[in-house]
């Protein structure tokens, strides 16, 4: 069976991925030239888009190492390449399946970032996410802040569907609180699907999800902050940015449709959406859903690429959040970037971009402000 599976993947790559990659690269390069954008980034986006569009989720997962394997390899590489590797450990959460991978010193004297990785709920944790986590640790140290990062290794689609990942995110935050971290010491956030999951977590904290498997987590104070890089906010695919950027972004409309169907298959999402509930999609909620956000988190940082499909949804959601009392909302549109530009830079080992530096500074600033208020 394994041999047949490998042959099937090889045939798909030969007859679908490579031809589409050629077409995608030509389109993205021509667009990049006309707009003065980075040609190498355009080529990279065209290749990534072709693999995601032409391989099934199970095939992509079979080609990629698990999150645990990626974490162990990354720590081993750091031990060889650095004089002092980051402290690391692994926690198994209450469901016995999901895990927290810790990067940095996890003592109660430190602050913590709960990082929810992207990948469309299909792709596992990647080396780029770990480099990103370590970047937070390092910029914190430069500013005199001790920051550790806990990365959630959640269950993937299509085997695990909504709301399983939301439950695991709640368990992850519950673990941090049970370890003694004050919410004011915690920043949560993520990229793409991880941004979506971060908002599902915030929704649960405001509006208890009606399922006995979900802990009724009550925070003593608001979280320090929440960062959202290219978050999935809606499955409405009819916006100007979807039309303008369909040949520029590394995401494609069929992938968003198919992976979205996999995520919500057999769930109550449609009923929730019809009733204005925002656990499944942030923009599917009614107007008052996010009105209590300031009770849950002090600051929110939204990032979109100007060249990505999600751009208009991110702008719309930012405007919706700005009317919530007690929360500071920042929205940044990086015009030269496509989807998840910060992660893609870390994945290929590029130097931190201006948008990445700005995000790192925001995380440090959020924790500094919380520490000042609590002292």
mmCIF file of C-alpha atoms in Angstrom:
data_model
loop_
_atom_site.group_PDB
_atom_site.id
_atom_site.type_symbol
_atom_site.label_atom_id
_atom_site.label_comp_id
_atom_site.label_asym_id
_atom_site.label_seq_id
_atom_site.Cartn_x
_atom_site.Cartn_y
_atom_site.Cartn_z
ATOM 1 C CA UNK A 1 0.000 0.000 0.000
ATOM 2 C CA UNK A 2 2.846 2.386 0.818
ATOM 3 C CA UNK A 3 4.364 1.812 -2.602
ATOM 4 C CA UNK A 4 1.043 2.593 -4.302
ATOM 5 C CA UNK A 5 0.685 5.711 -2.150
ATOM 6 C CA UNK A 6 4.156 6.912 -3.141
ATOM 7 C CA UNK A 7 3.489 6.256 -6.821
ATOM 8 C CA UNK A 8 0.231 8.219 -6.581
ATOM 9 C CA UNK A 9 2.060 11.188 -5.063
ATOM 10 C CA UNK A 10 4.825 10.988 -7.667
ATOM 11 C CA UNK A 11 2.279 10.982 -10.496
ATOM 12 C CA UNK A 12 0.427 13.954 -9.038
ATOM 13 C CA UNK A 13 3.667 15.888 -8.724
ATOM 14 C CA UNK A 14 4.728 15.028 -12.268
ATOM 15 C CA UNK A 15 1.428 15.694 -14.023
ATOM 16 C CA UNK A 16 -0.216 18.346 -11.835
ATOM 17 C CA UNK A 17 2.181 20.069 -9.435
ATOM 18 C CA UNK A 18 5.021 20.782 -11.860
ATOM 19 C CA UNK A 19 2.847 22.066 -14.755
ATOM 20 C CA UNK A 20 0.838 24.278 -12.394
ATOM 21 C CA UNK A 21 4.037 25.501 -10.743
ATOM 22 C CA UNK A 22 5.360 26.661 -14.104
ATOM 23 C CA UNK A 23 2.166 28.591 -14.848
ATOM 24 C CA UNK A 24 1.948 30.002 -11.307
ATOM 25 C CA UNK A 25 5.566 31.121 -11.298
ATOM 26 C CA UNK A 26 5.166 32.894 -14.636
ATOM 27 C CA UNK A 27 2.048 34.707 -13.385
ATOM 28 C CA UNK A 28 3.520 35.696 -10.030
ATOM 29 C CA UNK A 29 6.841 36.797 -11.514
ATOM 30 C CA UNK A 30 5.140 38.977 -14.135
ATOM 31 C CA UNK A 31 2.981 40.533 -11.424
ATOM 32 C CA UNK A 32 5.987 41.036 -9.162
ATOM 33 C CA UNK A 33 7.931 42.755 -11.958
ATOM 34 C CA UNK A 34 5.059 45.106 -12.724
ATOM 35 C CA UNK A 35 4.728 46.060 -9.040
ATOM 36 C CA UNK A 36 8.392 46.154 -8.112
ATOM 37 C CA UNK A 37 8.091 43.199 -5.714
ATOM 38 C CA UNK A 38 10.663 40.550 -4.780
ATOM 39 C CA UNK A 39 11.023 37.997 -7.620
ATOM 40 C CA UNK A 40 12.379 35.261 -5.330
ATOM 41 C CA UNK A 41 9.343 35.562 -3.078
ATOM 42 C CA UNK A 42 7.060 35.351 -6.127
ATOM 43 C CA UNK A 43 8.747 32.131 -7.276
ATOM 44 C CA UNK A 44 8.511 30.641 -3.786
ATOM 45 C CA UNK A 45 4.807 31.477 -3.548
ATOM 46 C CA UNK A 46 4.118 29.897 -6.935
ATOM 47 C CA UNK A 47 5.784 26.638 -5.900
ATOM 48 C CA UNK A 48 4.023 26.435 -2.528
ATOM 49 C CA UNK A 49 0.678 27.195 -4.135
ATOM 50 C CA UNK A 50 1.115 24.370 -6.645
ATOM 51 C CA UNK A 51 1.826 21.734 -4.000
ATOM 52 C CA UNK A 52 -1.122 22.750 -1.809
ATOM 53 C CA UNK A 53 -3.513 22.908 -4.753
ATOM 54 C CA UNK A 54 -2.632 19.533 -6.274
ATOM 55 C CA UNK A 55 -1.870 17.168 -3.391
ATOM 56 C CA UNK A 56 -4.515 15.827 -1.040
ATOM 57 C CA UNK A 57 -4.175 16.709 2.658
ATOM 58 C CA UNK A 58 -3.180 13.134 3.517
ATOM 59 C CA UNK A 59 -0.517 13.198 0.798
ATOM 60 C CA UNK A 60 0.926 16.470 2.053
ATOM 61 C CA UNK A 61 1.006 15.078 5.586
ATOM 62 C CA UNK A 62 2.784 11.926 4.431
ATOM 63 C CA UNK A 63 5.529 14.052 2.856
ATOM 64 C CA UNK A 64 6.057 16.187 5.957
ATOM 65 C CA UNK A 65 7.462 15.180 9.362
ATOM 66 C CA UNK A 66 5.211 15.413 12.405
ATOM 67 C CA UNK A 67 5.306 18.436 14.657
ATOM 68 C CA UNK A 68 7.110 16.422 17.341
ATOM 69 C CA UNK A 69 9.780 15.281 14.874
ATOM 70 C CA UNK A 70 10.270 18.841 13.625
ATOM 71 C CA UNK A 71 10.653 20.090 17.214
ATOM 72 C CA UNK A 72 13.174 17.409 18.186
ATOM 73 C CA UNK A 73 15.250 17.968 15.039
ATOM 74 C CA UNK A 74 15.210 21.733 15.512
ATOM 75 C CA UNK A 75 16.424 21.475 19.114
ATOM 76 C CA UNK A 76 19.191 19.079 18.006
ATOM 77 C CA UNK A 77 20.270 21.503 15.266
ATOM 78 C CA UNK A 78 20.362 24.393 17.736
ATOM 79 C CA UNK A 79 22.494 22.326 20.101
ATOM 80 C CA UNK A 80 25.079 21.913 17.345
ATOM 81 C CA UNK A 81 24.933 25.407 15.831
ATOM 82 C CA UNK A 82 24.665 27.500 19.017
ATOM 83 C CA UNK A 83 26.955 27.691 22.020
ATOM 84 C CA UNK A 84 23.858 27.767 24.210
ATOM 85 C CA UNK A 85 20.705 26.182 22.826
ATOM 86 C CA UNK A 86 17.281 27.407 23.944
ATOM 87 C CA UNK A 87 15.826 25.577 26.913
ATOM 88 C CA UNK A 88 13.105 23.231 25.721
ATOM 89 C CA UNK A 89 10.554 20.730 26.985
ATOM 90 C CA UNK A 90 7.302 19.036 25.978
ATOM 91 C CA UNK A 91 3.979 18.804 27.839
ATOM 92 C CA UNK A 92 1.161 16.435 26.919
ATOM 93 C CA UNK A 93 -2.195 18.106 27.530
ATOM 94 C CA UNK A 94 -5.259 16.720 29.269
ATOM 95 C CA UNK A 95 -6.733 15.135 26.131
ATOM 96 C CA UNK A 96 -3.665 12.877 25.910
ATOM 97 C CA UNK A 97 -3.107 13.856 22.269
ATOM 98 C CA UNK A 98 -2.160 17.510 21.903
ATOM 99 C CA UNK A 99 1.194 18.799 23.128
ATOM 100 C CA UNK A 100 2.921 22.010 24.107
ATOM 101 C CA UNK A 101 6.457 22.467 22.812
ATOM 102 C CA UNK A 102 8.335 24.934 24.995
ATOM 103 C CA UNK A 103 11.094 27.198 23.688
ATOM 104 C CA UNK A 104 12.929 29.204 26.351
ATOM 105 C CA UNK A 105 12.998 29.219 30.138
ATOM 106 C CA UNK A 106 9.513 28.471 31.457
ATOM 107 C CA UNK A 107 9.878 29.710 35.036
ATOM 108 C CA UNK A 108 7.092 31.791 36.557
ATOM 109 C CA UNK A 109 9.360 34.827 36.431
ATOM 110 C CA UNK A 110 9.087 34.784 32.648
ATOM 111 C CA UNK A 111 6.327 35.857 30.298
ATOM 112 C CA UNK A 112 4.883 33.368 27.838
ATOM 113 C CA UNK A 113 3.612 33.453 24.268
ATOM 114 C CA UNK A 114 1.052 30.764 23.431
ATOM 115 C CA UNK A 115 1.774 30.228 19.734
ATOM 116 C CA UNK A 116 -0.853 28.548 17.539
ATOM 117 C CA UNK A 117 0.752 27.584 14.248
ATOM 118 C CA UNK A 118 -0.740 27.952 10.791
ATOM 119 C CA UNK A 119 -1.045 25.494 7.930
ATOM 120 C CA UNK A 120 -4.745 25.400 7.106
ATOM 121 C CA UNK A 121 -5.329 22.828 9.884
ATOM 122 C CA UNK A 122 -3.709 20.401 7.423
ATOM 123 C CA UNK A 123 0.023 21.111 7.579
ATOM 124 C CA UNK A 124 1.940 20.342 10.792
ATOM 125 C CA UNK A 125 4.171 22.627 12.816
ATOM 126 C CA UNK A 126 7.143 23.727 10.732
ATOM 127 C CA UNK A 127 10.721 24.801 11.382
ATOM 128 C CA UNK A 128 9.715 28.343 10.425
ATOM 129 C CA UNK A 129 7.314 28.475 13.376
ATOM 130 C CA UNK A 130 10.075 27.411 15.761
ATOM 131 C CA UNK A 131 12.449 30.038 14.368
ATOM 132 C CA UNK A 132 9.667 32.576 14.807
ATOM 133 C CA UNK A 133 9.157 31.451 18.414
ATOM 134 C CA UNK A 134 12.873 31.739 19.110
ATOM 135 C CA UNK A 135 12.841 35.223 17.587
ATOM 136 C CA UNK A 136 10.281 36.276 20.211
ATOM 137 C CA UNK A 137 12.544 34.824 22.905
ATOM 138 C CA UNK A 138 15.585 36.699 21.588
ATOM 139 C CA UNK A 139 13.916 40.098 21.096
ATOM 140 C CA UNK A 140 12.524 39.792 24.597
ATOM 141 C CA UNK A 141 15.999 39.152 25.996
ATOM 142 C CA UNK A 142 17.382 42.193 24.158
ATOM 143 C CA UNK A 143 14.674 44.312 25.801
ATOM 144 C CA UNK A 144 15.295 42.837 29.249
ATOM 145 C CA UNK A 145 12.170 40.664 29.094
ATOM 146 C CA UNK A 146 12.314 36.928 29.778
ATOM 147 C CA UNK A 147 9.941 35.390 27.232
ATOM 148 C CA UNK A 148 9.296 31.707 26.671
ATOM 149 C CA UNK A 149 7.069 30.365 23.906
ATOM 150 C CA UNK A 150 4.666 27.431 24.164
ATOM 151 C CA UNK A 151 3.710 26.092 20.727
ATOM 152 C CA UNK A 152 0.547 23.992 20.553
ATOM 153 C CA UNK A 153 0.813 20.803 18.499
ATOM 154 C CA UNK A 154 -2.889 20.292 17.750
ATOM 155 C CA UNK A 155 -4.705 17.569 15.788
ATOM 156 C CA UNK A 156 -4.892 17.993 12.006
ATOM 157 C CA UNK A 157 -7.636 17.743 9.397
ATOM 158 C CA UNK A 158 -9.214 15.829 7.808
ATOM 159 C CA UNK A 159 -8.892 13.274 10.625
ATOM 160 C CA UNK A 160 -9.743 15.836 13.318
ATOM 161 C CA UNK A 161 -12.437 18.426 12.629
ATOM 162 C CA UNK A 162 -13.882 21.540 14.259
ATOM 163 C CA UNK A 163 -14.205 22.149 17.180
ATOM 164 C CA UNK A 164 -11.463 19.694 18.254
ATOM 165 C CA UNK A 165 -8.633 22.169 17.681
ATOM 166 C CA UNK A 166 -10.475 24.882 19.623
ATOM 167 C CA UNK A 167 -10.841 22.497 22.552
ATOM 168 C CA UNK A 168 -7.100 21.790 22.430
ATOM 169 C CA UNK A 169 -6.307 25.526 22.384
ATOM 170 C CA UNK A 170 -8.482 25.988 25.488
ATOM 171 C CA UNK A 171 -6.622 23.116 27.179
ATOM 172 C CA UNK A 172 -3.314 24.775 26.280
ATOM 173 C CA UNK A 173 -4.280 28.091 27.861
ATOM 174 C CA UNK A 174 -5.714 26.255 30.866
ATOM 175 C CA UNK A 175 -2.333 24.535 31.301
ATOM 176 C CA UNK A 176 -0.499 27.871 31.318
ATOM 177 C CA UNK A 177 -2.866 29.274 33.941
ATOM 178 C CA UNK A 178 -2.597 26.097 36.050
ATOM 179 C CA UNK A 179 1.203 26.441 35.994
ATOM 180 C CA UNK A 180 0.807 29.796 37.718
ATOM 181 C CA UNK A 181 1.105 32.247 34.834
ATOM 182 C CA UNK A 182 -1.099 35.294 35.240
ATOM 183 C CA UNK A 183 -3.108 36.194 32.117
ATOM 184 C CA UNK A 184 -1.222 39.507 32.160
ATOM 185 C CA UNK A 185 1.970 37.492 31.535
ATOM 186 C CA UNK A 186 0.476 35.772 28.481
ATOM 187 C CA UNK A 187 0.310 36.792 24.825
ATOM 188 C CA UNK A 188 -1.526 34.456 22.460
ATOM 189 C CA UNK A 189 -1.449 34.445 18.684
ATOM 190 C CA UNK A 190 -0.718 32.688 15.463
ATOM 191 C CA UNK A 191 -0.543 32.804 11.704
ATOM 192 C CA UNK A 192 -3.212 31.872 9.155
ATOM 193 C CA UNK A 193 -5.146 28.939 10.661
ATOM 194 C CA UNK A 194 -3.334 29.687 13.923
ATOM 195 C CA UNK A 195 -4.790 33.187 13.847
ATOM 196 C CA UNK A 196 -8.214 31.663 13.217
ATOM 197 C CA UNK A 197 -7.698 29.329 16.173
ATOM 198 C CA UNK A 198 -6.606 32.236 18.387
ATOM 199 C CA UNK A 199 -9.907 33.978 17.661
ATOM 200 C CA UNK A 200 -11.849 30.787 18.374
ATOM 201 C CA UNK A 201 -10.082 30.668 21.731
ATOM 202 C CA UNK A 202 -10.978 34.295 22.483
ATOM 203 C CA UNK A 203 -14.581 33.567 21.460
ATOM 204 C CA UNK A 204 -14.747 30.691 23.938
ATOM 205 C CA UNK A 205 -13.380 32.916 26.702
ATOM 206 C CA UNK A 206 -16.171 35.433 26.022
ATOM 207 C CA UNK A 207 -18.920 32.922 25.181
ATOM 208 C CA UNK A 208 -18.551 29.426 26.665
ATOM 209 C CA UNK A 209 -18.732 26.832 23.863
ATOM 210 C CA UNK A 210 -21.733 24.528 24.545
ATOM 211 C CA UNK A 211 -19.803 21.269 24.837
ATOM 212 C CA UNK A 212 -18.905 19.435 28.072
ATOM 213 C CA UNK A 213 -15.440 18.641 26.696
ATOM 214 C CA UNK A 214 -14.540 22.331 26.912
ATOM 215 C CA UNK A 215 -13.258 23.573 30.274
ATOM 216 C CA UNK A 216 -15.087 26.629 31.605
ATOM 217 C CA UNK A 217 -11.947 28.751 31.740
ATOM 218 C CA UNK A 218 -12.362 32.071 33.552
ATOM 219 C CA UNK A 219 -9.482 34.552 33.495
ATOM 220 C CA UNK A 220 -8.705 36.643 36.571
ATOM 221 C CA UNK A 221 -7.449 39.505 34.380
ATOM 222 C CA UNK A 222 -7.300 40.095 30.599
ATOM 223 C CA UNK A 223 -4.542 38.549 28.513
ATOM 224 C CA UNK A 224 -1.665 40.878 27.674
ATOM 225 C CA UNK A 225 -2.240 40.670 23.918
ATOM 226 C CA UNK A 226 -3.188 38.686 20.838
ATOM 227 C CA UNK A 227 -1.371 38.843 17.494
ATOM 228 C CA UNK A 228 -3.022 37.640 14.287
ATOM 229 C CA UNK A 229 -0.918 37.284 11.144
ATOM 230 C CA UNK A 230 -2.986 36.649 7.989
ATOM 231 C CA UNK A 231 -5.832 35.028 9.956
ATOM 232 C CA UNK A 232 -8.632 33.116 8.262
ATOM 233 C CA UNK A 233 -11.794 35.068 9.141
ATOM 234 C CA UNK A 234 -14.485 34.022 6.657
ATOM 235 C CA UNK A 235 -15.291 31.539 3.905
ATOM 236 C CA UNK A 236 -16.922 34.282 1.845
ATOM 237 C CA UNK A 237 -14.679 34.230 -1.229
ATOM 238 C CA UNK A 238 -16.263 37.154 -3.075
ATOM 239 C CA UNK A 239 -14.231 40.228 -2.118
ATOM 240 C CA UNK A 240 -12.044 42.542 -4.229
ATOM 241 C CA UNK A 241 -8.864 41.104 -2.694
ATOM 242 C CA UNK A 242 -9.884 37.583 -3.750
ATOM 243 C CA UNK A 243 -10.335 38.801 -7.311
ATOM 244 C CA UNK A 244 -7.252 41.026 -7.403
ATOM 245 C CA UNK A 245 -4.785 38.660 -5.721
ATOM 246 C CA UNK A 246 -5.784 35.201 -6.941
ATOM 247 C CA UNK A 247 -2.668 34.990 -9.126
ATOM 248 C CA UNK A 248 -0.359 36.638 -6.575
ATOM 249 C CA UNK A 249 -1.064 34.791 -3.340
ATOM 250 C CA UNK A 250 0.309 31.399 -2.317
ATOM 251 C CA UNK A 251 -3.234 30.391 -1.326
ATOM 252 C CA UNK A 252 -5.779 29.449 -3.969
ATOM 253 C CA UNK A 253 -9.560 29.641 -3.843
ATOM 254 C CA UNK A 254 -10.079 25.852 -4.332
ATOM 255 C CA UNK A 255 -7.709 25.094 -1.431
ATOM 256 C CA UNK A 256 -9.575 27.463 0.889
ATOM 257 C CA UNK A 257 -12.897 25.915 -0.164
ATOM 258 C CA UNK A 258 -11.756 22.288 0.132
ATOM 259 C CA UNK A 259 -9.811 22.639 3.372
ATOM 260 C CA UNK A 260 -12.649 24.691 4.867
ATOM 261 C CA UNK A 261 -15.117 21.917 4.038
ATOM 262 C CA UNK A 262 -12.791 19.374 5.657
ATOM 263 C CA UNK A 263 -12.505 21.484 8.815
ATOM 264 C CA UNK A 264 -16.250 21.880 9.374
ATOM 265 C CA UNK A 265 -17.461 18.508 8.070
ATOM 266 C CA UNK A 266 -20.062 17.008 10.407
ATOM 267 C CA UNK A 267 -19.937 19.977 12.792
ATOM 268 C CA UNK A 268 -22.475 22.523 14.015
ATOM 269 C CA UNK A 269 -20.722 25.367 12.186
ATOM 270 C CA UNK A 270 -23.563 26.129 9.748
ATOM 271 C CA UNK A 271 -26.108 26.350 12.580
ATOM 272 C CA UNK A 272 -23.727 28.489 14.628
ATOM 273 C CA UNK A 273 -23.212 30.839 11.694
ATOM 274 C CA UNK A 274 -26.964 31.181 11.116
ATOM 275 C CA UNK A 275 -27.370 32.140 14.782
ATOM 276 C CA UNK A 276 -24.610 34.764 14.714
ATOM 277 C CA UNK A 277 -22.089 32.762 16.745
ATOM 278 C CA UNK A 278 -18.413 33.443 16.092
ATOM 279 C CA UNK A 279 -16.583 30.377 17.399
ATOM 280 C CA UNK A 280 -16.072 28.937 13.922
ATOM 281 C CA UNK A 281 -15.478 32.114 11.891
ATOM 282 C CA UNK A 282 -14.840 35.529 13.391
ATOM 283 C CA UNK A 283 -16.715 37.437 10.678
ATOM 284 C CA UNK A 284 -19.706 35.077 10.825
ATOM 285 C CA UNK A 285 -20.734 36.488 14.194
ATOM 286 C CA UNK A 286 -23.347 39.118 14.922
ATOM 287 C CA UNK A 287 -22.336 42.702 15.714
ATOM 288 C CA UNK A 288 -22.298 42.290 19.500
ATOM 289 C CA UNK A 289 -20.232 39.090 19.616
ATOM 290 C CA UNK A 290 -16.911 40.913 20.017
ATOM 291 C CA UNK A 291 -18.210 43.746 22.220
ATOM 292 C CA UNK A 292 -16.758 42.177 25.403
ATOM 293 C CA UNK A 293 -13.318 41.579 23.934
ATOM 294 C CA UNK A 294 -11.710 44.117 26.287
ATOM 295 C CA UNK A 295 -12.626 41.867 29.225
ATOM 296 C CA UNK A 296 -10.497 39.093 27.713
ATOM 297 C CA UNK A 297 -7.474 40.756 26.099
ATOM 298 C CA UNK A 298 -5.881 44.199 26.346
ATOM 299 C CA UNK A 299 -4.365 44.569 22.880
ATOM 300 C CA UNK A 300 -4.872 43.002 19.436
ATOM 301 C CA UNK A 301 -2.423 43.201 16.532
ATOM 302 C CA UNK A 302 -3.716 42.331 13.040
ATOM 303 C CA UNK A 303 -1.414 41.840 10.040
ATOM 304 C CA UNK A 304 -2.299 41.334 6.373
ATOM 305 C CA UNK A 305 -0.330 41.223 3.186
ATOM 306 C CA UNK A 306 -1.477 43.637 0.503
ATOM 307 C CA UNK A 307 -1.069 40.826 -2.034
ATOM 308 C CA UNK A 308 -3.100 38.201 -0.180
ATOM 309 C CA UNK A 309 -6.634 36.905 -0.568
ATOM 310 C CA UNK A 310 -7.591 37.569 3.065
ATOM 311 C CA UNK A 311 -6.714 41.285 2.941
ATOM 312 C CA UNK A 312 -10.246 42.722 2.798
ATOM 313 C CA UNK A 313 -11.551 40.417 5.517
ATOM 314 C CA UNK A 314 -8.693 41.453 7.805
ATOM 315 C CA UNK A 315 -9.378 45.147 7.227
ATOM 316 C CA UNK A 316 -13.109 44.599 7.868
ATOM 317 C CA UNK A 317 -12.456 42.651 11.056
ATOM 318 C CA UNK A 318 -10.053 45.299 12.321
ATOM 319 C CA UNK A 319 -12.751 47.926 11.913
ATOM 320 C CA UNK A 320 -15.232 45.716 13.757
ATOM 321 C CA UNK A 321 -12.867 45.238 16.702
ATOM 322 C CA UNK A 322 -12.095 48.933 17.025
ATOM 323 C CA UNK A 323 -15.584 49.601 18.389
ATOM 324 C CA UNK A 324 -15.049 47.156 21.290
ATOM 325 C CA UNK A 325 -14.454 48.892 24.624
ATOM 326 C CA UNK A 326 -11.198 48.468 26.524
ATOM 327 C CA UNK A 327 -9.036 46.903 23.807
ATOM 328 C CA UNK A 328 -6.280 48.562 21.783
ATOM 329 C CA UNK A 329 -6.446 47.375 18.147
ATOM 330 C CA UNK A 330 -3.679 47.834 15.563
ATOM 331 C CA UNK A 331 -4.036 46.849 11.897
ATOM 332 C CA UNK A 332 -1.030 46.703 9.574
ATOM 333 C CA UNK A 333 -1.205 46.059 5.826
ATOM 334 C CA UNK A 334 2.183 45.109 4.389
ATOM 335 C CA UNK A 335 1.562 46.007 0.762
ATOM 336 C CA UNK A 336 4.513 44.053 -0.669
ATOM 337 C CA UNK A 337 3.647 40.763 1.072
ATOM 338 C CA UNK A 338 1.353 37.870 0.187
ATOM 339 C CA UNK A 339 -0.191 35.487 2.718
ATOM 340 C CA UNK A 340 1.740 34.844 5.947
ATOM 341 C CA UNK A 341 4.843 36.744 4.901
ATOM 342 C CA UNK A 342 6.458 36.613 8.345
ATOM 343 C CA UNK A 343 6.268 32.821 8.539
ATOM 344 C CA UNK A 344 7.523 32.366 4.993
ATOM 345 C CA UNK A 345 10.579 34.506 5.777
ATOM 346 C CA UNK A 346 11.418 32.396 8.837
ATOM 347 C CA UNK A 347 10.816 29.190 6.867
ATOM 348 C CA UNK A 348 13.545 30.032 4.338
ATOM 349 C CA UNK A 349 15.915 31.626 6.848
ATOM 350 C CA UNK A 350 15.547 35.203 5.603
ATOM 351 C CA UNK A 351 16.417 38.142 7.824
ATOM 352 C CA UNK A 352 13.479 39.570 9.803
ATOM 353 C CA UNK A 353 11.499 42.019 7.689
ATOM 354 C CA UNK A 354 10.296 45.392 8.942
ATOM 355 C CA UNK A 355 6.874 43.893 9.595
ATOM 356 C CA UNK A 356 8.429 41.071 11.641
ATOM 357 C CA UNK A 357 10.490 43.516 13.701
ATOM 358 C CA UNK A 358 7.369 45.610 14.296
ATOM 359 C CA UNK A 359 5.479 42.537 15.520
ATOM 360 C CA UNK A 360 8.303 41.502 17.850
ATOM 361 C CA UNK A 361 8.415 45.011 19.306
ATOM 362 C CA UNK A 362 4.645 44.922 19.812
ATOM 363 C CA UNK A 363 4.820 41.635 21.763
ATOM 364 C CA UNK A 364 7.566 43.004 24.024
ATOM 365 C CA UNK A 365 5.699 46.282 24.501
ATOM 366 C CA UNK A 366 2.446 44.483 25.367
ATOM 367 C CA UNK A 367 4.158 42.470 28.096
ATOM 368 C CA UNK A 368 6.007 45.521 29.417
ATOM 369 C CA UNK A 369 2.745 47.460 29.712
ATOM 370 C CA UNK A 370 1.071 44.564 31.526
ATOM 371 C CA UNK A 371 3.996 44.222 33.920
ATOM 372 C CA UNK A 372 3.893 47.939 34.695
ATOM 373 C CA UNK A 373 0.155 47.817 35.405
ATOM 374 C CA UNK A 374 0.474 44.810 37.713
ATOM 375 C CA UNK A 375 3.509 46.124 39.642
#
